[in-house]
Amino acid sequence: MHDRCERRRAAVLPGITAVLLAMSSAACSGAAAGHLPLTTVADIPLSGHTTRWDYASLDPIAHRLYIAHLGDSVVMVFDTQQQKVIADIADVGHVHGVLYVPELDRVYASATGTDEVVAIDPKTLKITARVPAGDYPDGMAYAPDVHKLYVSDEHGGTDTVIDVRSNTRVATIPLGGEVGNTQYDPVSKHIFANVQTRKQLVEIDPATDKVISRTDLPGAEGNHGLYIDAASRLAFIACEDNSKLLVLDLASRRVLSSFDVAKDPDVLAFDGALGWLYVAGESGEVSLFKVQGQTVSTLGTAMLGPNAHVVAVDPALHHAYFPLKALKGSPMLRITQAQH
């Protein structure tokens, strides 16, 4: 994700509370104002400066949340059980993407400041490798059968392919436009990526590292965010330029529905146990949807917190984690729990 949508917010939510998040967002969003079926569990102070955060990735077994502190060029490690920061891994220039890969017990982070991807060992919390990527590496996805990491080179119009066994770049796939998020589909075992300037979702075969299909996305404007729910065979596509969520049937390659969402949507996360899709917006709003089979319904849109454009979800606890740039003058992690 990129920094185009930084905004100041005039109001912040209260601190630690157990009341229902119910602030109206009518003044700052095209999405319907309403309530979120979430309660705030805690607001935990974070280390570092009041600068921009980016992607987050959860290791639920080790109870660790890895967060890209973009403005500080740091990968923060947060213990979700003890609810405290346990490490700041520095020298990851303008870190955007962060991905914990359980099959490898390894963390990867994309550093746009140096156009590289770094590998981090969770045991030592040290950087173990640096791999050249393309222009402005951002989102990442892992294809386990071929032991490859796919990295969205947003400005370069490519996906960089990294062999994780040697931590070397083995391919660069031209996609023909500005690249949004990249995701892995465990059913087809293919990689999908948004090409936002072409309003397309492209499909890559990891066996050949070639583009094998392009799906036009009617109604898309800046299709950046992407999440694939393998069980429902649906791709959820967040369009930052018109604040829409497109629901794509991966079998028919047809857009089934379109929803208004939190203004300037960015990161998507999914609670598979509940079938809840989170869409976090640059505006600080969050939209929630219920997914039942291929039926998608709105649960609500409301203000979550200033700059709450990043979300990670723990389906076991039904907790959602939102790093906030500044709350009461300090960086905070807002932890919410689903009310279902």
Tab-separated table of C-alpha atoms in Angstrom:
chain	number	residue	atom	x	y	z
A	1	MET	CA	0.000	0.000	0.000
A	2	HIS	CA	1.219	3.531	-0.526
A	3	ASP	CA	1.147	6.915	1.215
A	4	ARG	CA	-1.198	8.854	-1.098
A	5	CYS	CA	-4.042	9.003	1.382
A	6	GLU	CA	-2.519	10.395	4.612
A	7	ARG	CA	-5.122	12.545	6.316
A	8	ARG	CA	-5.573	14.409	9.548
A	9	ARG	CA	-8.525	13.491	11.709
A	10	ALA	CA	-10.229	15.972	13.989
A	11	ALA	CA	-11.407	13.473	16.587
A	12	VAL	CA	-10.133	10.323	18.251
A	13	LEU	CA	-11.938	7.546	20.058
A	14	PRO	CA	-11.648	7.237	23.841
A	15	GLY	CA	-8.903	5.177	25.431
A	16	ILE	CA	-9.335	1.753	27.038
A	17	THR	CA	-13.028	1.029	26.998
A	18	ALA	CA	-15.493	-1.787	26.665
A	19	VAL	CA	-18.274	0.130	24.985
A	20	LEU	CA	-19.502	-0.687	21.522
A	21	LEU	CA	-17.715	1.188	18.764
A	22	ALA	CA	-20.548	3.218	17.331
A	23	MET	CA	-19.288	6.518	16.005
A	24	SER	CA	-21.004	7.855	12.927
A	25	SER	CA	-18.880	8.447	9.862
A	26	ALA	CA	-21.424	10.306	7.757
A	27	ALA	CA	-19.336	13.454	7.566
A	28	CYS	CA	-16.319	11.779	6.022
A	29	SER	CA	-17.443	8.746	4.064
A	30	GLY	CA	-19.592	7.812	1.133
A	31	ALA	CA	-20.402	4.549	2.893
A	32	ALA	CA	-23.498	4.298	5.029
A	33	ALA	CA	-22.937	5.465	8.602
A	34	GLY	CA	-23.641	2.894	11.267
A	35	HIS	CA	-22.248	0.711	13.998
A	36	LEU	CA	-19.583	-1.952	14.174
A	37	PRO	CA	-20.303	-5.113	16.186
A	38	LEU	CA	-16.952	-4.754	17.945
A	39	THR	CA	-15.872	-3.882	21.455
A	40	THR	CA	-12.502	-2.371	22.285
A	41	VAL	CA	-10.471	-4.781	24.407
A	42	ALA	CA	-7.502	-2.463	24.941
A	43	ASP	CA	-5.461	0.419	23.566
A	44	ILE	CA	-1.800	-0.498	24.025
A	45	PRO	CA	0.968	2.121	23.673
A	46	LEU	CA	3.528	1.253	21.015
A	47	SER	CA	7.174	2.237	20.753
A	48	GLY	CA	8.585	4.649	18.208
A	49	HIS	CA	7.342	7.881	16.737
A	50	THR	CA	3.915	9.027	15.618
A	51	THR	CA	4.601	8.045	12.021
A	52	ARG	CA	2.772	5.919	9.487
A	53	TRP	CA	2.133	2.192	9.952
A	54	ASP	CA	1.561	-0.321	7.190
A	55	TYR	CA	0.805	-4.046	6.836
A	56	ALA	CA	0.650	-6.394	9.824
A	57	SER	CA	0.955	-10.193	9.961
A	58	LEU	CA	0.047	-12.556	12.795
A	59	ASP	CA	1.740	-15.705	14.086
A	60	PRO	CA	-1.090	-17.069	16.269
A	61	ILE	CA	0.938	-20.017	17.576
A	62	ALA	CA	3.754	-17.886	18.987
A	63	HIS	CA	1.301	-15.053	19.843
A	64	ARG	CA	3.258	-12.522	17.840
A	65	LEU	CA	2.056	-9.723	15.650
A	66	TYR	CA	4.581	-8.300	13.176
A	67	ILE	CA	3.802	-4.708	12.178
A	68	ALA	CA	5.457	-2.551	9.533
A	69	HIS	CA	6.267	0.814	11.135
A	70	LEU	CA	6.818	2.511	7.798
A	71	GLY	CA	7.682	5.957	9.102
A	72	ASP	CA	10.310	4.574	11.460
A	73	SER	CA	11.724	1.960	8.999
A	74	VAL	CA	11.169	-0.684	11.668
A	75	VAL	CA	9.401	-4.054	11.876
A	76	MET	CA	7.756	-4.063	15.289
A	77	VAL	CA	7.187	-7.347	17.123
A	78	PHE	CA	4.203	-7.310	19.478
A	79	ASP	CA	3.383	-10.125	21.912
A	80	THR	CA	-0.410	-10.522	21.736
A	81	GLN	CA	-0.525	-12.649	24.892
A	82	GLN	CA	1.490	-10.300	27.092
A	83	GLN	CA	0.137	-7.298	25.150
A	84	LYS	CA	3.464	-5.530	24.844
A	85	VAL	CA	6.175	-4.701	22.302
A	86	ILE	CA	9.070	-7.140	22.549
A	87	ALA	CA	11.324	-5.907	19.726
A	88	ASP	CA	11.859	-3.271	17.068
A	89	ILE	CA	13.824	-4.631	14.114
A	90	ALA	CA	15.506	-1.625	12.543
A	91	ASP	CA	17.072	-0.829	9.178
A	92	VAL	CA	14.134	-1.921	7.014
A	93	GLY	CA	13.915	1.197	4.859
A	94	HIS	CA	10.353	2.549	4.577
A	95	VAL	CA	8.939	-0.898	5.343
A	96	HIS	CA	5.551	-1.491	3.727
A	97	GLY	CA	4.680	-5.177	3.507
A	98	VAL	CA	5.256	-7.728	6.243
A	99	LEU	CA	4.369	-11.417	6.019
A	100	TYR	CA	4.871	-14.233	8.503
A	101	VAL	CA	5.219	-17.560	6.652
A	102	PRO	CA	4.350	-20.434	9.032
A	103	GLU	CA	5.694	-23.141	6.736
A	104	LEU	CA	9.130	-21.538	7.015
A	105	ASP	CA	8.811	-19.952	10.451
A	106	ARG	CA	10.165	-16.839	8.815
A	107	VAL	CA	9.127	-13.219	8.368
A	108	TYR	CA	9.531	-11.258	5.148
A	109	ALA	CA	9.299	-7.489	4.896
A	110	SER	CA	9.340	-5.249	1.831
A	111	ALA	CA	11.555	-2.176	2.088
A	112	THR	CA	10.539	0.454	-0.454
A	113	GLY	CA	13.307	2.769	0.683
A	114	THR	CA	15.934	0.376	-0.638
A	115	ASP	CA	13.815	-1.597	-3.150
A	116	GLU	CA	14.512	-4.901	-1.449
A	117	VAL	CA	12.898	-7.637	0.607
A	118	VAL	CA	14.413	-8.635	3.941
A	119	ALA	CA	14.130	-12.006	5.666
A	120	ILE	CA	13.848	-12.089	9.464
A	121	ASP	CA	14.409	-15.038	11.805
A	122	PRO	CA	11.670	-15.017	14.508
A	123	LYS	CA	13.932	-16.913	16.925
A	124	THR	CA	16.715	-14.343	16.933
A	125	LEU	CA	14.667	-11.391	15.612
A	126	LYS	CA	17.569	-10.620	13.301
A	127	ILE	CA	17.670	-9.884	9.579
A	128	THR	CA	19.152	-12.924	7.840
A	129	ALA	CA	18.978	-11.926	4.169
A	130	ARG	CA	18.377	-8.971	1.855
A	131	VAL	CA	17.038	-9.650	-1.636
A	132	PRO	CA	16.778	-7.070	-4.447
A	133	ALA	CA	13.188	-6.444	-5.572
A	134	GLY	CA	11.591	-4.137	-8.113
A	135	ASP	CA	10.465	-0.521	-7.950
A	136	TYR	CA	8.501	0.112	-4.727
A	137	PRO	CA	7.977	-3.441	-3.377
A	138	ASP	CA	4.783	-3.621	-1.348
A	139	GLY	CA	2.418	-6.580	-0.767
A	140	MET	CA	3.658	-10.191	-0.626
A	141	ALA	CA	2.263	-13.698	-1.010
A	142	TYR	CA	3.829	-17.129	-0.547
A	143	ALA	CA	3.285	-20.145	-2.837
A	144	PRO	CA	4.348	-23.139	-0.688
A	145	ASP	CA	4.483	-25.861	-3.340
A	146	VAL	CA	7.144	-24.019	-5.320
A	147	HIS	CA	8.868	-22.357	-2.337
A	148	LYS	CA	8.452	-18.907	-3.865
A	149	LEU	CA	7.576	-15.472	-2.520
A	150	TYR	CA	5.742	-13.064	-4.848
A	151	VAL	CA	6.193	-9.335	-4.262
A	152	SER	CA	4.107	-6.511	-5.746
A	153	ASP	CA	6.422	-3.918	-7.302
A	154	GLU	CA	3.816	-1.199	-7.267
A	155	HIS	CA	5.583	1.476	-9.291
A	156	GLY	CA	7.553	-0.966	-11.425
A	157	GLY	CA	4.516	-2.756	-12.803
A	158	THR	CA	5.923	-6.208	-11.974
A	159	ASP	CA	5.869	-9.032	-9.464
A	160	THR	CA	9.283	-10.037	-8.166
A	161	VAL	CA	9.703	-13.773	-7.504
A	162	ILE	CA	12.021	-14.893	-4.703
A	163	ASP	CA	13.127	-18.478	-4.076
A	164	VAL	CA	12.903	-18.755	-0.288
A	165	ARG	CA	15.303	-21.714	-0.148
A	166	SER	CA	18.174	-19.519	-1.275
A	167	ASN	CA	16.629	-16.082	-0.718
A	168	THR	CA	17.462	-15.046	-4.259
A	169	ARG	CA	15.410	-13.332	-6.942
A	170	VAL	CA	14.585	-15.863	-9.649
A	171	ALA	CA	12.095	-14.021	-11.869
A	172	THR	CA	10.461	-10.691	-12.626
A	173	ILE	CA	6.955	-10.898	-14.088
A	174	PRO	CA	5.730	-7.861	-16.078
A	175	LEU	CA	2.079	-7.091	-15.306
A	176	GLY	CA	1.580	-4.055	-17.519
A	177	GLY	CA	0.502	-1.480	-14.967
A	178	GLU	CA	0.701	-0.243	-11.392
A	179	VAL	CA	0.460	-3.267	-9.100
A	180	GLY	CA	-1.742	-3.481	-6.021
A	181	ASN	CA	-1.778	-6.343	-3.562
A	182	THR	CA	-0.733	-9.908	-4.421
A	183	GLN	CA	-2.386	-13.010	-2.905
A	184	TYR	CA	-2.062	-16.806	-3.072
A	185	ASP	CA	-5.056	-19.063	-3.784
A	186	PRO	CA	-4.528	-22.486	-2.146
A	187	VAL	CA	-7.203	-24.151	-4.299
A	188	SER	CA	-5.813	-23.318	-7.747
A	189	LYS	CA	-2.322	-22.937	-6.252
A	190	HIS	CA	-1.972	-19.792	-8.333
A	191	ILE	CA	-0.986	-16.227	-7.518
A	192	PHE	CA	-3.386	-13.329	-8.123
A	193	ALA	CA	-2.456	-9.647	-8.282
A	194	ASN	CA	-4.325	-6.399	-8.788
A	195	VAL	CA	-3.195	-4.286	-11.729
A	196	GLN	CA	-4.899	-1.129	-10.625
A	197	THR	CA	-4.153	1.130	-13.583
A	198	ARG	CA	-5.663	-1.490	-15.931
A	199	LYS	CA	-8.637	-2.328	-13.665
A	200	GLN	CA	-7.682	-5.993	-13.845
A	201	LEU	CA	-6.964	-8.993	-11.665
A	202	VAL	CA	-4.162	-11.077	-13.156
A	203	GLU	CA	-3.482	-14.756	-12.522
A	204	ILE	CA	0.058	-16.155	-12.407
A	205	ASP	CA	1.046	-19.812	-12.635
A	206	PRO	CA	3.917	-20.309	-10.153
A	207	ALA	CA	5.138	-23.326	-12.122
A	208	THR	CA	6.085	-21.093	-15.052
A	209	ASP	CA	5.952	-17.599	-13.510
A	210	LYS	CA	3.798	-16.482	-16.440
A	211	VAL	CA	0.536	-14.528	-16.506
A	212	ILE	CA	-2.126	-17.006	-17.620
A	213	SER	CA	-5.275	-14.873	-17.383
A	214	ARG	CA	-6.501	-11.315	-16.973
A	215	THR	CA	-9.928	-10.512	-15.565
A	216	ASP	CA	-11.429	-7.081	-16.231
A	217	LEU	CA	-13.076	-5.538	-13.179
A	218	PRO	CA	-16.058	-3.372	-14.135
A	219	GLY	CA	-16.607	-0.646	-11.558
A	220	ALA	CA	-13.025	-0.735	-10.284
A	221	GLU	CA	-11.116	2.496	-9.678
A	222	GLY	CA	-7.722	1.895	-8.116
A	223	ASN	CA	-8.199	-1.792	-7.252
A	224	HIS	CA	-5.462	-2.076	-4.643
A	225	GLY	CA	-6.527	-4.250	-1.690
A	226	LEU	CA	-7.073	-7.974	-2.233
A	227	TYR	CA	-8.156	-10.959	-0.176
A	228	ILE	CA	-8.982	-14.450	-1.465
A	229	ASP	CA	-11.343	-16.672	0.509
A	230	ALA	CA	-10.522	-20.106	-0.835
A	231	ALA	CA	-13.530	-21.776	0.780
A	232	SER	CA	-16.126	-19.577	-0.945
A	233	ARG	CA	-14.086	-19.201	-4.161
A	234	LEU	CA	-14.424	-15.465	-3.840
A	235	ALA	CA	-11.885	-12.677	-4.327
A	236	PHE	CA	-12.535	-9.448	-2.439
A	237	ILE	CA	-11.108	-6.389	-4.165
A	238	ALA	CA	-10.898	-2.993	-2.453
A	239	CYS	CA	-10.856	0.014	-4.770
A	240	GLU	CA	-9.173	3.001	-3.165
A	241	ASP	CA	-10.153	5.613	-5.752
A	242	ASN	CA	-13.928	5.149	-5.489
A	243	SER	CA	-14.224	3.471	-2.058
A	244	LYS	CA	-15.825	0.297	-3.380
A	245	LEU	CA	-15.512	-3.395	-2.522
A	246	LEU	CA	-15.931	-5.748	-5.474
A	247	VAL	CA	-16.837	-9.398	-4.900
A	248	LEU	CA	-15.455	-11.603	-7.686
A	249	ASP	CA	-16.462	-15.229	-8.319
A	250	LEU	CA	-13.168	-16.981	-9.072
A	251	ALA	CA	-14.917	-19.786	-10.967
A	252	SER	CA	-16.877	-17.629	-13.421
A	253	ARG	CA	-14.540	-14.592	-13.179
A	254	ARG	CA	-17.652	-12.461	-12.800
A	255	VAL	CA	-18.159	-9.554	-10.383
A	256	LEU	CA	-21.107	-10.669	-8.259
A	257	SER	CA	-21.630	-7.507	-6.239
A	258	SER	CA	-20.224	-4.114	-5.311
A	259	PHE	CA	-20.447	-2.340	-1.955
A	260	ASP	CA	-19.693	1.139	-0.640
A	261	VAL	CA	-17.017	0.847	2.034
A	262	ALA	CA	-14.839	2.880	4.381
A	263	LYS	CA	-13.356	5.828	2.530
A	264	ASP	CA	-10.055	5.037	0.773
A	265	PRO	CA	-10.021	1.311	1.609
A	266	ASP	CA	-6.619	-0.265	2.072
A	267	VAL	CA	-6.012	-3.496	4.007
A	268	LEU	CA	-8.410	-6.462	4.102
A	269	ALA	CA	-8.458	-9.219	6.723
A	270	PHE	CA	-10.710	-12.209	7.293
A	271	ASP	CA	-11.988	-14.044	10.356
A	272	GLY	CA	-12.640	-17.429	8.774
A	273	ALA	CA	-14.309	-18.844	11.880
A	274	LEU	CA	-17.014	-16.170	11.798
A	275	GLY	CA	-16.949	-15.460	8.070
A	276	TRP	CA	-16.271	-11.783	8.780
A	277	LEU	CA	-14.373	-9.640	6.278
A	278	TYR	CA	-12.684	-6.464	7.577
A	279	VAL	CA	-12.026	-3.565	5.190
A	280	ALA	CA	-9.845	-0.883	6.795
A	281	GLY	CA	-9.797	2.630	5.316
A	282	GLU	CA	-7.274	5.439	5.229
A	283	SER	CA	-10.062	7.639	6.624
A	284	GLY	CA	-9.934	5.714	9.901
A	285	GLU	CA	-13.206	3.984	9.159
A	286	VAL	CA	-13.704	0.231	8.968
A	287	SER	CA	-16.340	-1.748	7.085
A	288	LEU	CA	-17.425	-5.232	8.141
A	289	PHE	CA	-19.106	-7.904	6.010
A	290	LYS	CA	-20.536	-11.352	6.674
A	291	VAL	CA	-19.617	-14.042	4.145
A	292	GLN	CA	-21.839	-17.143	3.990
A	293	GLY	CA	-21.017	-19.271	0.987
A	294	GLN	CA	-21.161	-16.780	-1.862
A	295	THR	CA	-23.640	-14.521	-0.082
A	296	VAL	CA	-22.029	-11.332	1.229
A	297	SER	CA	-23.923	-8.926	3.490
A	298	THR	CA	-22.987	-5.699	5.249
A	299	LEU	CA	-22.492	-5.669	9.019
A	300	GLY	CA	-21.610	-1.992	9.292
A	301	THR	CA	-19.263	0.888	8.598
A	302	ALA	CA	-18.034	3.290	11.279
A	303	MET	CA	-15.063	5.242	12.552
A	304	LEU	CA	-12.552	2.934	14.251
A	305	GLY	CA	-9.650	5.241	14.990
A	306	PRO	CA	-7.310	7.761	13.337
A	307	ASN	CA	-5.431	6.279	10.359
A	308	ALA	CA	-6.864	2.806	11.063
A	309	HIS	CA	-6.058	1.598	7.549
A	310	VAL	CA	-4.229	-1.557	8.689
A	311	VAL	CA	-5.852	-4.621	10.279
A	312	ALA	CA	-4.819	-8.150	11.235
A	313	VAL	CA	-7.242	-10.731	12.655
A	314	ASP	CA	-6.900	-13.669	15.051
A	315	PRO	CA	-9.801	-16.022	14.165
A	316	ALA	CA	-9.311	-18.113	17.318
A	317	LEU	CA	-9.956	-15.190	19.660
A	318	HIS	CA	-11.971	-13.100	17.166
A	319	HIS	CA	-9.591	-10.238	17.928
A	320	ALA	CA	-8.711	-7.575	15.379
A	321	TYR	CA	-5.544	-5.484	15.685
A	322	PHE	CA	-5.383	-1.917	14.364
A	323	PRO	CA	-2.074	0.010	14.683
A	324	LEU	CA	-2.899	3.707	14.980
A	325	LYS	CA	-0.453	6.440	14.081
A	326	ALA	CA	-1.442	8.619	17.021
A	327	LEU	CA	-4.023	8.305	19.780
A	328	LYS	CA	-3.781	10.865	22.553
A	329	GLY	CA	-0.479	11.933	21.007
A	330	SER	CA	1.149	8.480	20.948
A	331	PRO	CA	1.228	5.465	18.625
A	332	MET	CA	-1.255	2.846	19.809
A	333	LEU	CA	-2.457	-0.629	18.996
A	334	ARG	CA	-6.235	-0.837	19.260
A	335	ILE	CA	-7.422	-4.378	19.956
A	336	THR	CA	-11.083	-5.159	19.321
A	337	GLN	CA	-13.219	-8.250	19.777
A	338	ALA	CA	-16.120	-9.380	17.613
A	339	GLN	CA	-19.592	-9.376	19.175
A	340	HIS	CA	-21.420	-12.233	17.491
